[in-house]
XYZ file of N, CA and C in Angstrom:
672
model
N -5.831 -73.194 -33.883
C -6.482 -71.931 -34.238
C -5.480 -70.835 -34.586
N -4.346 -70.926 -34.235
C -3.394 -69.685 -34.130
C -3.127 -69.985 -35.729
N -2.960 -70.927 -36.428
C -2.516 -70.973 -37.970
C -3.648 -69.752 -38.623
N -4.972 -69.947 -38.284
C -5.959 -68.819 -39.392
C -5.230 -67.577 -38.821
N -3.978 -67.121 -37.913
C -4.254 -65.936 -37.824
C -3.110 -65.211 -39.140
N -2.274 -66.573 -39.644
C -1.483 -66.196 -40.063
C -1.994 -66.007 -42.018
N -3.312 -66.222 -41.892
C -4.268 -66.224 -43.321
C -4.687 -64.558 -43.104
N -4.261 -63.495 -44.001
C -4.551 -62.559 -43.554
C -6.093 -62.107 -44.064
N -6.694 -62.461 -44.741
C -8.582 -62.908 -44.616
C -9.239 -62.899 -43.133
N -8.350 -63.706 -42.119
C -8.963 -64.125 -41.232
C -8.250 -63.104 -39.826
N -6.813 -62.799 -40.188
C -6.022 -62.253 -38.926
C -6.548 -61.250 -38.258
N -7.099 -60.626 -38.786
C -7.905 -59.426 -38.052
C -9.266 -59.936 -37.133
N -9.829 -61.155 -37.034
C -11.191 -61.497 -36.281
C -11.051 -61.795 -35.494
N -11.802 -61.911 -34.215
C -11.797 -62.000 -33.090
C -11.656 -63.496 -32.578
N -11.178 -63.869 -31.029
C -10.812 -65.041 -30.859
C -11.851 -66.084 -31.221
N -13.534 -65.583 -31.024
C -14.317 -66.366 -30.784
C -14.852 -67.080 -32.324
N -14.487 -65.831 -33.249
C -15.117 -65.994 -34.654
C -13.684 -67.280 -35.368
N -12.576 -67.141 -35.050
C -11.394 -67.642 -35.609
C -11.661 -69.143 -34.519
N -12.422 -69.357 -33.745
C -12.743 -70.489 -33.147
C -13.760 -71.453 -33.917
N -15.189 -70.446 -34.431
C -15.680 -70.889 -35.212
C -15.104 -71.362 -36.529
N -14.577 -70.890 -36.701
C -13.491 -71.008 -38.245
C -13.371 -72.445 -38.226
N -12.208 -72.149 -36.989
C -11.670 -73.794 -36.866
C -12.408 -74.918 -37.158
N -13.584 -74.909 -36.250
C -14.532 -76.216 -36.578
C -15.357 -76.247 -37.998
N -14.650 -75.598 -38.585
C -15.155 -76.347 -40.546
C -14.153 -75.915 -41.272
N -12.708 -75.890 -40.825
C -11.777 -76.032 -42.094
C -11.025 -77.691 -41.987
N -11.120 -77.975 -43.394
C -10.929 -79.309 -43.617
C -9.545 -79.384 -44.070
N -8.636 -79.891 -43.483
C -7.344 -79.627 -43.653
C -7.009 -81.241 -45.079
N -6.182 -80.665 -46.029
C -5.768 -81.875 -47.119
C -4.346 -81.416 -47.469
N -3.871 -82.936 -47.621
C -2.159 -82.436 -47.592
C -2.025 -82.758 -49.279
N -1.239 -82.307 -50.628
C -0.846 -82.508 -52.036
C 0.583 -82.528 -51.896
N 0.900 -83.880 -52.793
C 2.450 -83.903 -53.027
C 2.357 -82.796 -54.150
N 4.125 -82.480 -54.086
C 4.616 -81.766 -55.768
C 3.667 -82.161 -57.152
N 3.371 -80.971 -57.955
C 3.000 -81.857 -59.405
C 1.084 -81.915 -59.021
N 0.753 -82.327 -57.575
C -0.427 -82.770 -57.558
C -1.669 -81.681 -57.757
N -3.067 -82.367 -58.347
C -3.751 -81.057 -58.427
C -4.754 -80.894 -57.071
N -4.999 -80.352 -57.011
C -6.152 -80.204 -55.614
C -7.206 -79.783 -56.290
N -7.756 -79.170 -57.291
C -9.022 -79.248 -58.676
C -8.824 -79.009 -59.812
N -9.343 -79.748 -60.308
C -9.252 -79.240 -61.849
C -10.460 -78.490 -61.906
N -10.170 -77.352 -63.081
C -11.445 -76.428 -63.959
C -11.999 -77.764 -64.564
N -13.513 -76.973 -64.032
C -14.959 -77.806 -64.946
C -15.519 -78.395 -63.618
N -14.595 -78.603 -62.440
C -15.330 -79.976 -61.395
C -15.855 -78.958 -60.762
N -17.057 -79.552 -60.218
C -18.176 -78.623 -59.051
C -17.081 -77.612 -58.056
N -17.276 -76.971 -57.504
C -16.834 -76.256 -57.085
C -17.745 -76.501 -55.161
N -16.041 -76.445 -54.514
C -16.765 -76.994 -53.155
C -16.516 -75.992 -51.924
N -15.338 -74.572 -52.385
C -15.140 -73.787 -51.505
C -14.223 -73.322 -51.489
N -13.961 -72.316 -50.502
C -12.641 -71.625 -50.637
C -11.710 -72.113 -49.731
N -10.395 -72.076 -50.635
C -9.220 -72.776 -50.166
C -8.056 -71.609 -49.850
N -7.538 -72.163 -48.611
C -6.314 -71.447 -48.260
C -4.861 -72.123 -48.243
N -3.693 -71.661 -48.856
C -2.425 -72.437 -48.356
C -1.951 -72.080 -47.103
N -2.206 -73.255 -46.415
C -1.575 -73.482 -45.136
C 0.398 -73.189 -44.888
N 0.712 -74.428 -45.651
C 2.217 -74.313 -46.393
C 2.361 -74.798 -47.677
N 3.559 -74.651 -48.241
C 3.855 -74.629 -49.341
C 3.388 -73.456 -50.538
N 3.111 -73.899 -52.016
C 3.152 -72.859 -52.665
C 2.094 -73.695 -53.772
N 1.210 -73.057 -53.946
C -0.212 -73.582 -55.365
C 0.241 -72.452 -56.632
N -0.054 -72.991 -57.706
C -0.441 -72.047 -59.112
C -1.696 -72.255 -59.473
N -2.308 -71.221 -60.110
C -3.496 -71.225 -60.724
C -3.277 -71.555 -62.200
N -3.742 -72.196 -62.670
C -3.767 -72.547 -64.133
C -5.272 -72.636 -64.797
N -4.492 -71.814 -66.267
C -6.163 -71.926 -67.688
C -5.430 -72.219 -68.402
N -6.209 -73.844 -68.858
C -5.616 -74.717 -70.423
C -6.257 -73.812 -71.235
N -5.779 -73.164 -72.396
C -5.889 -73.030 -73.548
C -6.692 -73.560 -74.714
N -7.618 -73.687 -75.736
C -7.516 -75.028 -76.475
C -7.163 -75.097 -76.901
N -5.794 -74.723 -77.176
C -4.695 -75.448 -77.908
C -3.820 -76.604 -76.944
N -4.074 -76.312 -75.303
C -2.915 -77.400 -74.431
C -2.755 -76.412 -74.213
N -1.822 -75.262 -74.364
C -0.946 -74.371 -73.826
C -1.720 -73.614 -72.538
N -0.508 -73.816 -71.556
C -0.655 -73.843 -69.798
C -0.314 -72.345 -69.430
N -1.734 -70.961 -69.164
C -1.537 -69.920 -68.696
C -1.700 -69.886 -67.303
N -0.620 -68.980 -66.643
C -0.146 -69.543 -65.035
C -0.939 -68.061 -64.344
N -2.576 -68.183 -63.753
C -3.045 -66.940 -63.258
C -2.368 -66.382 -62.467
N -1.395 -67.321 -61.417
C -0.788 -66.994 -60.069
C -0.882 -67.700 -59.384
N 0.620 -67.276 -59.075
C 1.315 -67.876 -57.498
C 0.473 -68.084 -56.046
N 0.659 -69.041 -55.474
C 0.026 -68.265 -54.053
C 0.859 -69.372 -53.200
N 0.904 -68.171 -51.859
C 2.117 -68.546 -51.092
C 1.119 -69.100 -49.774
N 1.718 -69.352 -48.650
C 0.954 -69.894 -47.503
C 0.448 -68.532 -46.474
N -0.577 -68.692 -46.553
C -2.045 -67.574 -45.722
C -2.827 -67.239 -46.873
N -2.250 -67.439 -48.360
C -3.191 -66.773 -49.349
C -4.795 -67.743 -49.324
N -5.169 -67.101 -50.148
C -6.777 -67.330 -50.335
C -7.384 -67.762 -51.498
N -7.339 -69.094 -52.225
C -8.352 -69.281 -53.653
C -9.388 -69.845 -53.615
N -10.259 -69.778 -55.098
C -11.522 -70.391 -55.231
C -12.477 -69.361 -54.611
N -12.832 -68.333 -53.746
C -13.635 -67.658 -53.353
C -14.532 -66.924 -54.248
N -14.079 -67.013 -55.738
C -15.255 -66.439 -56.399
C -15.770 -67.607 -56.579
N -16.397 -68.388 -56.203
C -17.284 -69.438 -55.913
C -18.288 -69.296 -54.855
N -18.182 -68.703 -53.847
C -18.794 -68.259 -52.700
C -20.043 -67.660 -53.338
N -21.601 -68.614 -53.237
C -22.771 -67.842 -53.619
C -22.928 -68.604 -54.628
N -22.496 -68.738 -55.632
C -23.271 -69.051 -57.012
C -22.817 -70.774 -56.925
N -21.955 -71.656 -56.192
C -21.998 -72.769 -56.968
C -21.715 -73.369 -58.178
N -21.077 -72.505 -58.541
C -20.007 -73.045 -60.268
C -19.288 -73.841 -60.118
N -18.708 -73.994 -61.255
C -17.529 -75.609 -60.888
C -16.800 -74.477 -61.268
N -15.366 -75.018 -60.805
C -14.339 -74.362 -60.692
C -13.560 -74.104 -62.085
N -13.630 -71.935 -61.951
C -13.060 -71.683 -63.480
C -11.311 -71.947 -63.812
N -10.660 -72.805 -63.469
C -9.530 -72.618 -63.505
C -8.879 -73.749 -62.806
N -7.633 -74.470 -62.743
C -6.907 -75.212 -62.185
C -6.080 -75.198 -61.313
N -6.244 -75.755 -60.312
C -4.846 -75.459 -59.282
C -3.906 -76.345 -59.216
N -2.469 -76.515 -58.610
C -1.739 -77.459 -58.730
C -0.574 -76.824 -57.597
N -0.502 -77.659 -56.738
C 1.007 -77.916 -55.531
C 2.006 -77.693 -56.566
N 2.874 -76.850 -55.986
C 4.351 -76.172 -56.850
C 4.694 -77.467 -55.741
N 4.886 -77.330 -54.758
C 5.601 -78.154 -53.706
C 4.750 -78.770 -53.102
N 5.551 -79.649 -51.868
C 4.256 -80.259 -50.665
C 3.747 -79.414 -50.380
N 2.166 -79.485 -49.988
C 1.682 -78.270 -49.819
C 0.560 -78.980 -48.334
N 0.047 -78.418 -47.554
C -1.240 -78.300 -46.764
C -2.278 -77.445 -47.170
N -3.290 -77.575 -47.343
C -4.321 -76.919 -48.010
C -5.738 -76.706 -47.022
N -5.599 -75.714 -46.726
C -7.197 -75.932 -45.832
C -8.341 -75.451 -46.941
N -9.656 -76.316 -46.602
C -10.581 -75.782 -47.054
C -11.993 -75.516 -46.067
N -12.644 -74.791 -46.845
C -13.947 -74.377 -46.139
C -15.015 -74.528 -46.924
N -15.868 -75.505 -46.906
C -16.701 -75.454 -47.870
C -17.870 -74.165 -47.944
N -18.140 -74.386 -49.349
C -19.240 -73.061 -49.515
C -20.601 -72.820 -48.392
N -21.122 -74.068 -48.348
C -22.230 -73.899 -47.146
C -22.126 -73.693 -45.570
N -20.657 -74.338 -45.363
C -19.768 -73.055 -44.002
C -19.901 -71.785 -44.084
N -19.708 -71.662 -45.103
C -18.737 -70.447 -45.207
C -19.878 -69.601 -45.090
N -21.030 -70.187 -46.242
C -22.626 -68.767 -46.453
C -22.323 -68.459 -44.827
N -22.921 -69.468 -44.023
C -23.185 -69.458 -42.834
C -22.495 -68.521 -41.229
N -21.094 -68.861 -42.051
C -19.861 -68.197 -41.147
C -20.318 -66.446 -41.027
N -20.826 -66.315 -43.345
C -20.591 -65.155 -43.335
C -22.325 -64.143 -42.708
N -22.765 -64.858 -42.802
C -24.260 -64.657 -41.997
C -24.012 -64.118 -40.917
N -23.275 -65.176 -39.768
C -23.143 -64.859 -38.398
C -22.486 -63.666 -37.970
N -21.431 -63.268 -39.110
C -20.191 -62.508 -38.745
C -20.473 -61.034 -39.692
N -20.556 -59.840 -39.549
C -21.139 -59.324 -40.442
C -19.042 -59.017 -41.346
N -18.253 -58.675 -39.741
C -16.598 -58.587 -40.342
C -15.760 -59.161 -41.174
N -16.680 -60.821 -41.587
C -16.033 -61.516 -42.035
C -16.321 -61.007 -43.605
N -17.883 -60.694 -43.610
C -18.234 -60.491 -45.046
C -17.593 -59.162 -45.899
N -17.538 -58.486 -44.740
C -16.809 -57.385 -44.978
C -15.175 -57.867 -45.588
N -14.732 -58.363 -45.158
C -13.292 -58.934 -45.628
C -13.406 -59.429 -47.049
N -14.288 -60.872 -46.569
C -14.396 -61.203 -47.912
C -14.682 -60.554 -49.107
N -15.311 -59.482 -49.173
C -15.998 -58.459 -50.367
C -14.759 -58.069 -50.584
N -13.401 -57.244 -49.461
C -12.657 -56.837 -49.980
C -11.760 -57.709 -51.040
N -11.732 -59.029 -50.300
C -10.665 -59.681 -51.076
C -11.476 -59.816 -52.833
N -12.739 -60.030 -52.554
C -12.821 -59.991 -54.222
C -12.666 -58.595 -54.705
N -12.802 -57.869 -54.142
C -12.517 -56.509 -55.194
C -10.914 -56.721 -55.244
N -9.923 -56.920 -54.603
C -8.914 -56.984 -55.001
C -8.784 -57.899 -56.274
N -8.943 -59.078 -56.139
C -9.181 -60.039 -57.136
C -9.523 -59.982 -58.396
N -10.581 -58.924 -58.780
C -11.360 -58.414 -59.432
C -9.900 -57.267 -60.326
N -9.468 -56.701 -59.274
C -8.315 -55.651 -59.895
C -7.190 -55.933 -60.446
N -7.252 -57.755 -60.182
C -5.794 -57.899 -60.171
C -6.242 -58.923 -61.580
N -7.396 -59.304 -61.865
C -7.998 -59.698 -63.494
C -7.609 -58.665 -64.273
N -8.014 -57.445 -63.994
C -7.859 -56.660 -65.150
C -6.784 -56.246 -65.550
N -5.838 -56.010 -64.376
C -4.435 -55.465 -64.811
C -4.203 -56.674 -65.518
N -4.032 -57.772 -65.494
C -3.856 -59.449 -66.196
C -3.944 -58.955 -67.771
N -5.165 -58.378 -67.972
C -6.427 -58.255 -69.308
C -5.580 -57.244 -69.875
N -4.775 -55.690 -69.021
C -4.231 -54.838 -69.401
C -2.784 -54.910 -69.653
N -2.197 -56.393 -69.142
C -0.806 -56.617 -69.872
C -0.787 -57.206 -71.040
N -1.783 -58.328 -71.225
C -1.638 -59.228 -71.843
C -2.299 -58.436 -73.225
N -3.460 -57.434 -73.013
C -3.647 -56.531 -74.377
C -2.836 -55.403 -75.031
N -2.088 -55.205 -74.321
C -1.569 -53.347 -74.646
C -0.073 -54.039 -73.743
N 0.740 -54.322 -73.696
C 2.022 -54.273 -73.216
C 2.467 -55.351 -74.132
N 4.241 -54.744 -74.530
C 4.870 -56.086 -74.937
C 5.687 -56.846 -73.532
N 6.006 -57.647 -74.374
C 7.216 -58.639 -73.615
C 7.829 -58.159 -72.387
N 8.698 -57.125 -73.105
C 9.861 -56.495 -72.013
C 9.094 -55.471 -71.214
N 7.845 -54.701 -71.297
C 7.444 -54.173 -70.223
C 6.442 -55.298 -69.402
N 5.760 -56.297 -69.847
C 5.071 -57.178 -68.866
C 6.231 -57.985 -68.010
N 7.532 -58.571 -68.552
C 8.072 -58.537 -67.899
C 8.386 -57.804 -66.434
N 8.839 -56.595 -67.082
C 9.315 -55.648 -65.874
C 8.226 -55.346 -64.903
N 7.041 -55.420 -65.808
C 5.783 -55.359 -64.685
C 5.612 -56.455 -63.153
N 6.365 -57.525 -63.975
C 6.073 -59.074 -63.479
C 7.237 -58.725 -62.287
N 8.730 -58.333 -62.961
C 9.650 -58.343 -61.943
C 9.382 -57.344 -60.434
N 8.951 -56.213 -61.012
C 8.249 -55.522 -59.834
C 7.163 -55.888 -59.128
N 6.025 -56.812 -59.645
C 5.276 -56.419 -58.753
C 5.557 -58.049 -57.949
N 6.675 -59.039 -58.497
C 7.235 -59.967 -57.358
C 7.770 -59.538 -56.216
N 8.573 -58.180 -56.661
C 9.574 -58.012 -55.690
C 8.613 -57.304 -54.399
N 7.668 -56.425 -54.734
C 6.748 -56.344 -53.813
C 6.058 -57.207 -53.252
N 5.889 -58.428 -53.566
C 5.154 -59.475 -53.278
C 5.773 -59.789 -51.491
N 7.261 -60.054 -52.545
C 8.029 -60.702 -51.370
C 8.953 -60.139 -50.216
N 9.566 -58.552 -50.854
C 9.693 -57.583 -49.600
C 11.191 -57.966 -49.279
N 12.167 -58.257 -50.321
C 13.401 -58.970 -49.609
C 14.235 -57.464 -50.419
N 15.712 -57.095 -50.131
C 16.432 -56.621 -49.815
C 17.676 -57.630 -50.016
N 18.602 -56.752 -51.075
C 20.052 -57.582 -50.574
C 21.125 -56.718 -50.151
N 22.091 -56.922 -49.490
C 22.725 -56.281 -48.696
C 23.001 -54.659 -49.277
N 23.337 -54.631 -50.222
C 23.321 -52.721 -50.631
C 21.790 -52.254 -50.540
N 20.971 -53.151 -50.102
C 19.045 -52.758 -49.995
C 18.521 -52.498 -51.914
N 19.061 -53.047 -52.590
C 18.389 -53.169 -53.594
C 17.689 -54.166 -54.023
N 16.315 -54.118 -54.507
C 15.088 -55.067 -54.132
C 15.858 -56.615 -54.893
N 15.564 -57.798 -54.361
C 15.765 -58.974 -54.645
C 14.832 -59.952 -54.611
N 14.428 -60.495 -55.394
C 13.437 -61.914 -55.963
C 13.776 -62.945 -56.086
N 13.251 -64.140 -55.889
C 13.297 -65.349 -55.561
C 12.464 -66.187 -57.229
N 12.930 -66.388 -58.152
C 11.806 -66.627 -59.029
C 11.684 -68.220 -59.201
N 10.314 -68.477 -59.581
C 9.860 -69.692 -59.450
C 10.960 -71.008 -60.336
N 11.382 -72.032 -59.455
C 12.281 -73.263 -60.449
C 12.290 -72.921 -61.849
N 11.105 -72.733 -62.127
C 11.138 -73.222 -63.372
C 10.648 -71.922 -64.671
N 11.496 -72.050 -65.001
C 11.477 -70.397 -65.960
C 9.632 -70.931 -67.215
N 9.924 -72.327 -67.523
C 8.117 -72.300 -67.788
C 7.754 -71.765 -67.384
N 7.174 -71.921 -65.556
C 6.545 -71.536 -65.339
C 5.926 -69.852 -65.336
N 7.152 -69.423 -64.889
C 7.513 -67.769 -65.063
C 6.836 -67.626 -66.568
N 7.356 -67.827 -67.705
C 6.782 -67.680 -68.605
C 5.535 -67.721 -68.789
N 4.791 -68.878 -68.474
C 3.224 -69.015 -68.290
C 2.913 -67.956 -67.476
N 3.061 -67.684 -66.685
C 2.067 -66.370 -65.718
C 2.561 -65.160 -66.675
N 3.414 -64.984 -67.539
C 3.474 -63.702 -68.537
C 2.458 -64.282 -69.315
N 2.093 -65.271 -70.187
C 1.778 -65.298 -71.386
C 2.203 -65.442 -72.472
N 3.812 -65.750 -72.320
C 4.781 -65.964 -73.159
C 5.685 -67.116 -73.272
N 6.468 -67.331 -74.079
C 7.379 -68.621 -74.222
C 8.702 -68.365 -72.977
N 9.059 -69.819 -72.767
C 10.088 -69.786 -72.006
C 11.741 -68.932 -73.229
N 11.518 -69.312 -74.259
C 12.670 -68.607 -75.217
C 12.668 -67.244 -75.040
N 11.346 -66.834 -75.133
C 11.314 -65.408 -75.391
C 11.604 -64.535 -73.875
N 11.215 -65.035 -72.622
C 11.515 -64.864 -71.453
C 13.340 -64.491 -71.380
N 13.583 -66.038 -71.501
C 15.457 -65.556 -71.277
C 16.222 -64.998 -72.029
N 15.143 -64.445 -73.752
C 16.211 -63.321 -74.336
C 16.006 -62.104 -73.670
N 14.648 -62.039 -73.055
C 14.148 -60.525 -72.570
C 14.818 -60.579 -70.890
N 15.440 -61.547 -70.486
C 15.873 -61.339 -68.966
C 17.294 -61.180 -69.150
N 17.668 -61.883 -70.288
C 19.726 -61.508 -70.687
C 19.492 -60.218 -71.249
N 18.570 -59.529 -71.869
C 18.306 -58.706 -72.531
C 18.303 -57.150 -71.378
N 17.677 -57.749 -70.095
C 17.746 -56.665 -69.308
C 18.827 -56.817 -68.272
N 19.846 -57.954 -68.038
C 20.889 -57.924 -67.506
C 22.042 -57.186 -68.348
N 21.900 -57.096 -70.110
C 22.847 -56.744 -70.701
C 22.569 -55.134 -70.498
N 21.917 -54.782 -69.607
C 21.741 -53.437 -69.872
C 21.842 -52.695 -68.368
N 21.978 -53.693 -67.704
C 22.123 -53.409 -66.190
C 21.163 -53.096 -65.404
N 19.693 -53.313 -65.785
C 18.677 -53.132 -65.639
C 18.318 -53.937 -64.270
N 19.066 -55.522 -64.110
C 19.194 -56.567 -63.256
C 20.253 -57.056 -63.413
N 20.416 -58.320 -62.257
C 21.561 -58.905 -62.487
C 21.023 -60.323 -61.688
N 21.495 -61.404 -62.225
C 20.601 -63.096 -61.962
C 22.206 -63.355 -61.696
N 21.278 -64.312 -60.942
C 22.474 -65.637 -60.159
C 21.166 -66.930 -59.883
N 21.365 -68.039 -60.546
C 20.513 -69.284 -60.129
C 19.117 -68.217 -60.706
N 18.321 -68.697 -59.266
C 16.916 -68.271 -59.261
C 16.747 -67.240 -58.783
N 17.654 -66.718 -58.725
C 17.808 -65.066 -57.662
C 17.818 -63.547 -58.670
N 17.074 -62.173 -59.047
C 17.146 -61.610 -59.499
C 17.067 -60.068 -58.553
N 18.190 -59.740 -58.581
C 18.271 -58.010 -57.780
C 17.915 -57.056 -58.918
N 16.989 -56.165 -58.672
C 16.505 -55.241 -59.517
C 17.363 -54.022 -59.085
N 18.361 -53.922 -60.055
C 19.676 -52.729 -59.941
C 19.164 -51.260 -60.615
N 17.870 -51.573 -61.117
C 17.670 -50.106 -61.817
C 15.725 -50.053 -62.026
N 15.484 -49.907 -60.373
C 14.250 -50.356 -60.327
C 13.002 -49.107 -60.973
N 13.785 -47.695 -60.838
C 13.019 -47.002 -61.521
C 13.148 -47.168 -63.486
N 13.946 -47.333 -63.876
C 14.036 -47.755 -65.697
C 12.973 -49.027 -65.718
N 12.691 -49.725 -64.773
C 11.881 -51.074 -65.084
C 10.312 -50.546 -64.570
N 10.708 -49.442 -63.834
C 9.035 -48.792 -63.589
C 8.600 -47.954 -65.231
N 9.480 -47.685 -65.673
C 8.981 -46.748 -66.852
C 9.142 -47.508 -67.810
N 9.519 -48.316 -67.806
C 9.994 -49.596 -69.164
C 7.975 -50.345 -68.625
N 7.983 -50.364 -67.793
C 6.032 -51.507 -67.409
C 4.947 -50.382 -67.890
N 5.803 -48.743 -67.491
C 3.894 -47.818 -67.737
C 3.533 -48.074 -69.125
């Protein structure tokens, strides 16, 4: 039981409700690469990462792979499913080994019946969800390259909250610069002229997978 406390959906509920929890989350383990649903299949509930790290993915019809987002372990997907029974709008896929709990939808109505706090949560998390579509809708229409970028680099570094020793913000970015690219909306080419592009300017500075944001207010006014 002590793992839901570390799902922050759930960390705030009481011992007895996070007891109930327990007895209907269905725990499933995914190697690397693996999917845990594809978009189009029925839709069976909301899923949390236990450990490891999931992406959200929308095929294109052309093939081409747009990356909705990251999600790290306590996060929360699939919940706009909760109520209506759709098959699932979108794809998920294990970055790494991952543990995956799920809760199916007819738990969950039920959970949220009993609990009036839980529903309360849940509403919030979709309005967040809901906010974090549109800003998506508002890069990908009205921003170029180098400010969705900088949008992207900031709002990682908030994500993740790290510091390098002079305390200037530092990011961890995903293996694989595809992927990075896909959650912009853009090519992996066009990514590493626009990331040498903002190291040549001192804007950042990369090592491996590591990026310190050296000039974090120019990358706030380079995203408005």
């Amino acid at each position: 039981m002590e793992y839901l406390k570390q799902v922050p959906l759930f960390s705030d509920l009481p011992p007895e409700v996070l007891q109930r929890i327990n007895t209907v989350v269905l725990e499933r383990t995914y190697k690397k690469g693996e999917s845990i649903f594809m978009e189009g299949e029925p839709g069976q509930g909301l899923h949390f990462v236990r450990t490891g790290r999931v992406k959200i993915v929308k095929t294109a019809e052309d093939g081409r792979e747009h990356i909705i987002k990251f999600l790290k372990a306590g996060e929360i997907f699939a919940e706009v499913l909760l109520f209506n029974h759709l098959p699932y709008p979108a794809t998920s896929v294990a970055v790494e080994d991952s543990r995956i709990g799920l809760i199916r939808n007819e738990d969950l109505e039920l959970l949220i019946l009993e609990n009036n706090a839980l529903a309360l949560l849940l509403i919030r998390s979709l309005s967040q969800r809901l906010l974090y579509a549109q800003q998506k809708i508002k890069e990908l229409a009205l921003q170029d390259v180098p400010a969705r970028t900088a949008e992207l680099l900031l709002r990682l570094s908030r994500e993740q909250g790290k510091c390098d020793a002079a305390g200037k913000p530092l990011l961890d970015l995903p293996e694989s610069r595809q992927e990075l690219a896909g959650l912009m909306g853009t090519s992996r080419e066009t990514l590493s002229r626009t990331l040498s592009d903002f190291k040549k300017r001192k804007l950042i500075s990369m090592e491996g997978n590591q990026i310190v944001l050296l000039q974090e207010e120019q990358l706030f006014d380079l995203s408005s």
